[in-house]
CSV table of C-alpha atoms and ligand atoms in Angstrom, one decimal:
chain,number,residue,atom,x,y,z
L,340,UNK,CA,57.3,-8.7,-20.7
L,341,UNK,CA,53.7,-9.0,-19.0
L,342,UNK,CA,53.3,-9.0,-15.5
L,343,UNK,CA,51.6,-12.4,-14.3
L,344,UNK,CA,49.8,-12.5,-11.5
L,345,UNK,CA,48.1,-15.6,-9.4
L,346,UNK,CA,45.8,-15.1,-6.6
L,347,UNK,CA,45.3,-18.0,-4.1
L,348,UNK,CA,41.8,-17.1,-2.6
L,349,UNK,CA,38.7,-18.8,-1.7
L,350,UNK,CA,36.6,-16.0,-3.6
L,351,UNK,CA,38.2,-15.8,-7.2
L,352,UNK,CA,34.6,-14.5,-8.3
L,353,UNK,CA,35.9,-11.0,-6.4
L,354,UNK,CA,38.5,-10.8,-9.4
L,355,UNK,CA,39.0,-8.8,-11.9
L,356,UNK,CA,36.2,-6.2,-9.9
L,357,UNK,CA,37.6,-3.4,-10.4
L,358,UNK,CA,40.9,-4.1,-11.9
L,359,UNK,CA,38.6,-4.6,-14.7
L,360,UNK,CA,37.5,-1.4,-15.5
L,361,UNK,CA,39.2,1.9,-17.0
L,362,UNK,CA,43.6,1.7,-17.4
L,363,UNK,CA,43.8,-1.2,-15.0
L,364,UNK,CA,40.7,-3.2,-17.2
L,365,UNK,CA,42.5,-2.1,-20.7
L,366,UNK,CA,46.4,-3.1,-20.3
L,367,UNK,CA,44.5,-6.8,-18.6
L,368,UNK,CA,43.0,-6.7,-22.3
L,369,UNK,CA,45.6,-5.4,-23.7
L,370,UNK,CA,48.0,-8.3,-21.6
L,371,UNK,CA,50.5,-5.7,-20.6
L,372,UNK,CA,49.3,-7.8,-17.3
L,373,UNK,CA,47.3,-11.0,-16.4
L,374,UNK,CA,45.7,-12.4,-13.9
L,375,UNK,CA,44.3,-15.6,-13.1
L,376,UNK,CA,42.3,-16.3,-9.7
L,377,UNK,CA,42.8,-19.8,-8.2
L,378,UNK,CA,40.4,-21.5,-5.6
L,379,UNK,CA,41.8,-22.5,-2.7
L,380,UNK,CA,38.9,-25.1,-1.8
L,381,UNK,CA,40.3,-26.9,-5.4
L,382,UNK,CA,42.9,-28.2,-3.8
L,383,UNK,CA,41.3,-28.9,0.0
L,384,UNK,CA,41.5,-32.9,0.5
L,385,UNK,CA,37.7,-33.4,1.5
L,386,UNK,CA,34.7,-33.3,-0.5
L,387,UNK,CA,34.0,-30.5,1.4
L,388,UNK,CA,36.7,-28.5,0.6
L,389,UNK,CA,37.0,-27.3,4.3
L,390,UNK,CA,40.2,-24.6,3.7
L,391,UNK,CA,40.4,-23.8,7.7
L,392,UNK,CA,39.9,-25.3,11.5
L,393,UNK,CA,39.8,-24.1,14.8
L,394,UNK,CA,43.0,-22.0,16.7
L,395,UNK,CA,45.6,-24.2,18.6
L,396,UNK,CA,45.3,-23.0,22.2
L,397,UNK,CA,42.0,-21.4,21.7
L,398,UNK,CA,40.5,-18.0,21.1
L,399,UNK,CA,38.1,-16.7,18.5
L,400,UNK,CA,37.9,-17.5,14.6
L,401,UNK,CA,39.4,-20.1,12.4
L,402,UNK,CA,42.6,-20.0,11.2
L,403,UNK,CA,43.4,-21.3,7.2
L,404,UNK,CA,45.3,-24.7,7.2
L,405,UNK,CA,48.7,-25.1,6.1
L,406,UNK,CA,48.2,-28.3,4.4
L,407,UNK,CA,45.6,-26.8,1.9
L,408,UNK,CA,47.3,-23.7,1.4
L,409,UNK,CA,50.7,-25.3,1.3
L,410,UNK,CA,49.0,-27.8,-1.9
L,411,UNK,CA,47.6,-24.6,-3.9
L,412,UNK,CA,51.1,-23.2,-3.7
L,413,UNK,CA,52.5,-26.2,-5.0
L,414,UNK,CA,50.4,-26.5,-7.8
L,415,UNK,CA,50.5,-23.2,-9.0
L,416,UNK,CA,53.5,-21.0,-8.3
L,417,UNK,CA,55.6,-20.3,-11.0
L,418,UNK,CA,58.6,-18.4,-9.7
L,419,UNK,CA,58.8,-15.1,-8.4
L,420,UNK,CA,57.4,-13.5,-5.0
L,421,UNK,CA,55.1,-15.0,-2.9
L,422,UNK,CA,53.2,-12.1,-1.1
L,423,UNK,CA,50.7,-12.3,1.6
L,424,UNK,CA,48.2,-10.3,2.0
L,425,UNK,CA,48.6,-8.9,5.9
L,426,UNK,CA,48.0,-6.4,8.9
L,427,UNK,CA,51.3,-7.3,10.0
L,428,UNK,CA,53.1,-7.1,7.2
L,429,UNK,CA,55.6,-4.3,6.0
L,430,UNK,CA,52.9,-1.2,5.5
L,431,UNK,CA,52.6,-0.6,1.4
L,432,UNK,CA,54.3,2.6,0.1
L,433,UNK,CA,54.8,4.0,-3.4
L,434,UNK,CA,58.7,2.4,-3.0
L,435,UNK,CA,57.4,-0.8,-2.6
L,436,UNK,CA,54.9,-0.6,-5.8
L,437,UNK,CA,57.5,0.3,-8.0
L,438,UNK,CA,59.5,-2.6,-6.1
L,439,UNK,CA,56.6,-4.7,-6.9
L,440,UNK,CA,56.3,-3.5,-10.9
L,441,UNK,CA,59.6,-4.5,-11.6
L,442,UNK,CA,58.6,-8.1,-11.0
L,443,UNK,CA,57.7,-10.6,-13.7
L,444,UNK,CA,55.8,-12.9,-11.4
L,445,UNK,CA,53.5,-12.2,-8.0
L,446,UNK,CA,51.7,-14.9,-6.2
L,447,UNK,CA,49.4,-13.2,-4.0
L,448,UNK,CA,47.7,-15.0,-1.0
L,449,UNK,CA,44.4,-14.0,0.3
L,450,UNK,CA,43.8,-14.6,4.0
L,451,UNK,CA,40.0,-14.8,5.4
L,452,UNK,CA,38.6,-15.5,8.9
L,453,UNK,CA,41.6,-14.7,11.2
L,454,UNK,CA,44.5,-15.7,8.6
L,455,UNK,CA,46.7,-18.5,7.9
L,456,UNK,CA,48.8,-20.5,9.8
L,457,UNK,CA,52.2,-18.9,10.4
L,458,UNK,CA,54.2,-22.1,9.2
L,459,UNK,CA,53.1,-21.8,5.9
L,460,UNK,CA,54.9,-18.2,6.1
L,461,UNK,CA,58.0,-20.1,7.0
L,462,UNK,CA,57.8,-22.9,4.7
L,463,UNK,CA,57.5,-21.0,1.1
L,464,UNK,CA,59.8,-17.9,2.6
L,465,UNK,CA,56.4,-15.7,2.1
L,466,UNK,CA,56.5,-11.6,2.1
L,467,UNK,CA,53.6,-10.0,4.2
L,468,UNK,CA,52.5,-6.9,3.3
L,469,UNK,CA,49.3,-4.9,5.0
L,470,UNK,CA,47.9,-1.6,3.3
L,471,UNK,CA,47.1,-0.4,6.1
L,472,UNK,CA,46.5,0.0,9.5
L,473,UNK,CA,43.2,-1.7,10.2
L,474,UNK,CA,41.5,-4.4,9.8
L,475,UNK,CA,39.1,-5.8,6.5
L,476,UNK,CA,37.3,-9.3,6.3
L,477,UNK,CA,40.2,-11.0,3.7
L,478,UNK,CA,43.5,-10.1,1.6
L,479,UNK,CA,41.4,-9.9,-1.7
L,480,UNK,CA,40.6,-6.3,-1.4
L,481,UNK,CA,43.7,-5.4,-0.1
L,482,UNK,CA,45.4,-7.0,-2.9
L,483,UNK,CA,43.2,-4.9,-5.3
L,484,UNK,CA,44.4,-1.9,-4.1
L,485,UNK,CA,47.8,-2.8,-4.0
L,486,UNK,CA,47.7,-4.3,-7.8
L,487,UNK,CA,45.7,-1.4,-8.9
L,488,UNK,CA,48.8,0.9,-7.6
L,489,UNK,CA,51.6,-1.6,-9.3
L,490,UNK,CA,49.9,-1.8,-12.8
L,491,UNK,CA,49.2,1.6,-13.2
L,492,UNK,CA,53.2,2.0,-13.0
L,493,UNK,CA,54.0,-1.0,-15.9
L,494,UNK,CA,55.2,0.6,-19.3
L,495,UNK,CA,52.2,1.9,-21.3
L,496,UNK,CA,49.4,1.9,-18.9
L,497,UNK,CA,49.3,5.6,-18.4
L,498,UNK,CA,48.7,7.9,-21.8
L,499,UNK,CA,51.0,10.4,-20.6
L,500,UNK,CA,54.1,8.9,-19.0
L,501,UNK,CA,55.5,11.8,-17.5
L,502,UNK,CA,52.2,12.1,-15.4
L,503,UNK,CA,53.5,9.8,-12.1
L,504,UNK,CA,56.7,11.9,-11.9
L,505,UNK,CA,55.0,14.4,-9.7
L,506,UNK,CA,53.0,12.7,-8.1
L,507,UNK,CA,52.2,12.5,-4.1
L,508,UNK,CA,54.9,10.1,-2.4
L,509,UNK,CA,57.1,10.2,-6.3
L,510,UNK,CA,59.7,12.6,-4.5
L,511,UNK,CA,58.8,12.3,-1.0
L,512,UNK,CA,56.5,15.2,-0.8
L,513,UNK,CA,52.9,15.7,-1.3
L,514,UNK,CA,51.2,17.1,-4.4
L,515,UNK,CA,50.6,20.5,-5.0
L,516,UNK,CA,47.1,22.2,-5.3
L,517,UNK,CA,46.0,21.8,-8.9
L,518,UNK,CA,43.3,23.5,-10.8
L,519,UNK,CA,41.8,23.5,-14.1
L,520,UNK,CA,38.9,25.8,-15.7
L,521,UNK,CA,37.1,28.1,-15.0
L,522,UNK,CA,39.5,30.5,-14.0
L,523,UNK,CA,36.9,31.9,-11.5
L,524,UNK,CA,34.2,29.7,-10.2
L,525,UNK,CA,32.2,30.9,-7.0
L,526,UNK,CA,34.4,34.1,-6.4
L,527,UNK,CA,37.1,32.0,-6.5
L,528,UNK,CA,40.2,32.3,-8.9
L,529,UNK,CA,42.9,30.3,-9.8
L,530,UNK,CA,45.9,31.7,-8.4
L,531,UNK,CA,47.6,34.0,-10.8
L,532,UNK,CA,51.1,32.9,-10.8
L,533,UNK,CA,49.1,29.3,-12.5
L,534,UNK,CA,48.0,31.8,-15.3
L,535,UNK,CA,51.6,33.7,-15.7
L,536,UNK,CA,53.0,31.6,-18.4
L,537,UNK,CA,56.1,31.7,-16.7
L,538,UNK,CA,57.8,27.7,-16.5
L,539,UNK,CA,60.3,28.6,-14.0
L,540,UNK,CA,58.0,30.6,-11.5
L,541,UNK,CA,55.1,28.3,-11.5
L,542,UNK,CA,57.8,25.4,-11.1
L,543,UNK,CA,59.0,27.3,-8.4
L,544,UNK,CA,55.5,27.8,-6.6
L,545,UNK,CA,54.6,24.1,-6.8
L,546,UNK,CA,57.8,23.0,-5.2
L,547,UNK,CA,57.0,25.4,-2.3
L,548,UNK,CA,53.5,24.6,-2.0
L,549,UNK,CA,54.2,20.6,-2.2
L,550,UNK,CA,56.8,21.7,0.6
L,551,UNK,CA,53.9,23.7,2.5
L,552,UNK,CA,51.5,21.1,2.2
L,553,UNK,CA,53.8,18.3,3.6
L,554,UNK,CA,54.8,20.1,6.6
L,555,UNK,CA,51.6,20.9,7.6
L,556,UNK,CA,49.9,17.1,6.7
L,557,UNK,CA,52.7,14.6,6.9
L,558,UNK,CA,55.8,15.8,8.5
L,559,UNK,CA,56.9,12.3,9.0
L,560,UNK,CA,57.1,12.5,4.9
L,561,UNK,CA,60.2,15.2,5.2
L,562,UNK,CA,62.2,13.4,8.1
L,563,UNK,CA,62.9,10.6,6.3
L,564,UNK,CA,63.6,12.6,2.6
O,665,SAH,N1,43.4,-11.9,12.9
O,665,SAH,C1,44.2,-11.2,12.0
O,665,SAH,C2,43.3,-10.4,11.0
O,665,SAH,C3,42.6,-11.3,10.0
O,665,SAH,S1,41.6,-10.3,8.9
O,665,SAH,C4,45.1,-10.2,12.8
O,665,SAH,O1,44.7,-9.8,13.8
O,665,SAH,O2,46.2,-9.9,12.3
O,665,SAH,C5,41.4,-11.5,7.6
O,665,SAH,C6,42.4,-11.4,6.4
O,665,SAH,O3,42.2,-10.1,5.8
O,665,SAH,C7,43.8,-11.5,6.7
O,665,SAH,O4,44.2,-12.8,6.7
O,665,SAH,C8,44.5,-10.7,5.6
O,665,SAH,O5,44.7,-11.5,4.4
O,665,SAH,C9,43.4,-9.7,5.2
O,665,SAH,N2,43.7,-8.3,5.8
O,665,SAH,C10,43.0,-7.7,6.8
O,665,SAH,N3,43.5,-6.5,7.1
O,665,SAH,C11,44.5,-6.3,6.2
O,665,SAH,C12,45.4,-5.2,5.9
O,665,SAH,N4,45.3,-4.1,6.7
O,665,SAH,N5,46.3,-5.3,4.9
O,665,SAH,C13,46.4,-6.4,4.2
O,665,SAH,N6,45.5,-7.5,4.4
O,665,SAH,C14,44.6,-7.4,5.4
């Protein structure tokens, strides 16, 4: 089954971007996922479509209202997660993408100026997740990345399915160095045991070296494996 996805944002025009192009842009044309970008300001209740008003008890920004919000929800979720899109939400990992490719359904809300109001969060039991630790201008870009990371994991979207398995994050370490031809390029070789033939030793040499490489970057990685 396809994996259906609705964005709530007040820039649909961002979507697909990127998502459009290369394994992400075929399985959307292919409709091993779809993805369909509402406008928040549809369902606003002025002419205007104002989406957002100033903070209670003051300070910088607007903040998006709950009313409007709360009607595009209404009108077009159709089961499943509701995610928003947020710095304070639970930080992304691999985990949670496969988590999230598993789904049949995501509704994905976009936050601009300085977010939403925190009832709405409350009112449709929403899950926050950030990418990161900083800050952009809106949830649209974030939720690129983290769709980019989710489709790429649905049946059929990579040629070669055995190709995530070893992956960075896949079993808690980091990658090992990889290499391709030529075998010597500015005075510099591929390391022999690569060129040995033998399974079992360069099996043996990537496991160390994905070991290696995670002490030395992200020890934080091996504590909790
Ligand atoms: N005032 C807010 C930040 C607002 S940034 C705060 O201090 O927490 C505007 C919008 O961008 C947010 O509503 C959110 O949807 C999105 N956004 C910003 N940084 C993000 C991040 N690290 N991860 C996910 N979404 C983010």
């Amino acid at each position: 089954m396809a994996l259906n996805v609705k964005i709530l944002t007040i820039f649909p025009e961002i979507f697909p971007g990127f998502l459009g192009t290369s394994l992400t842009g075929r399985a959307l044309k292919e409709n091993i996922w779809n993805l369909e970008a509402v406008n928040i300001r549809d369902y606003a209740f002025d002419k205007h479509g104002s989406v957002d008003d100033t903070p209670c008890g003051g300070g910088a920004g607007m903040i998006m209202r709950p009313d409007v919000l709360g009607n595009a929800i209404e009108h077009n979720y159709k089961g499943g997660k509701i995610i928003y899109m947020s710095p304070k939400g639970q930080m992304l990992t691999q985990k949670k993408v496969h988590e999230l490719s598993h789904e049949d359904n995501l509704t994905i809300i976009c936050g601009r100026f300085e977010g939403i109001d925190e009832r709405v969060l409350e009112e449709y039991n929403i899950e926050e997740i950030s990418i990161g630790d900083y800050i952009l201008t809106g949830g649209e870009q974030a939720a690129m990345i983290m769709l980019d990371a989710v489709v790429r994991l649905l049946p059929n979207v990579l040629g070669n399915a055995a190709s995530t398995e070893n992956e960075s994050f896949e079993n808690g370490l980091l990658e090992y160095p990889q290499y391709t031809r030529p075998i010597e390029w500015k005075n510099r070789k591929v390391p022999e045991i690569l060129l040995s033939g033998h399974h079992e030793n360069v099996a043996k040499w990537q496991k160390e070296k994905a070991l290696q490489i995670t002490k030395e970057r992200r020890p934080d990685l091996l504590e909790k494996a």
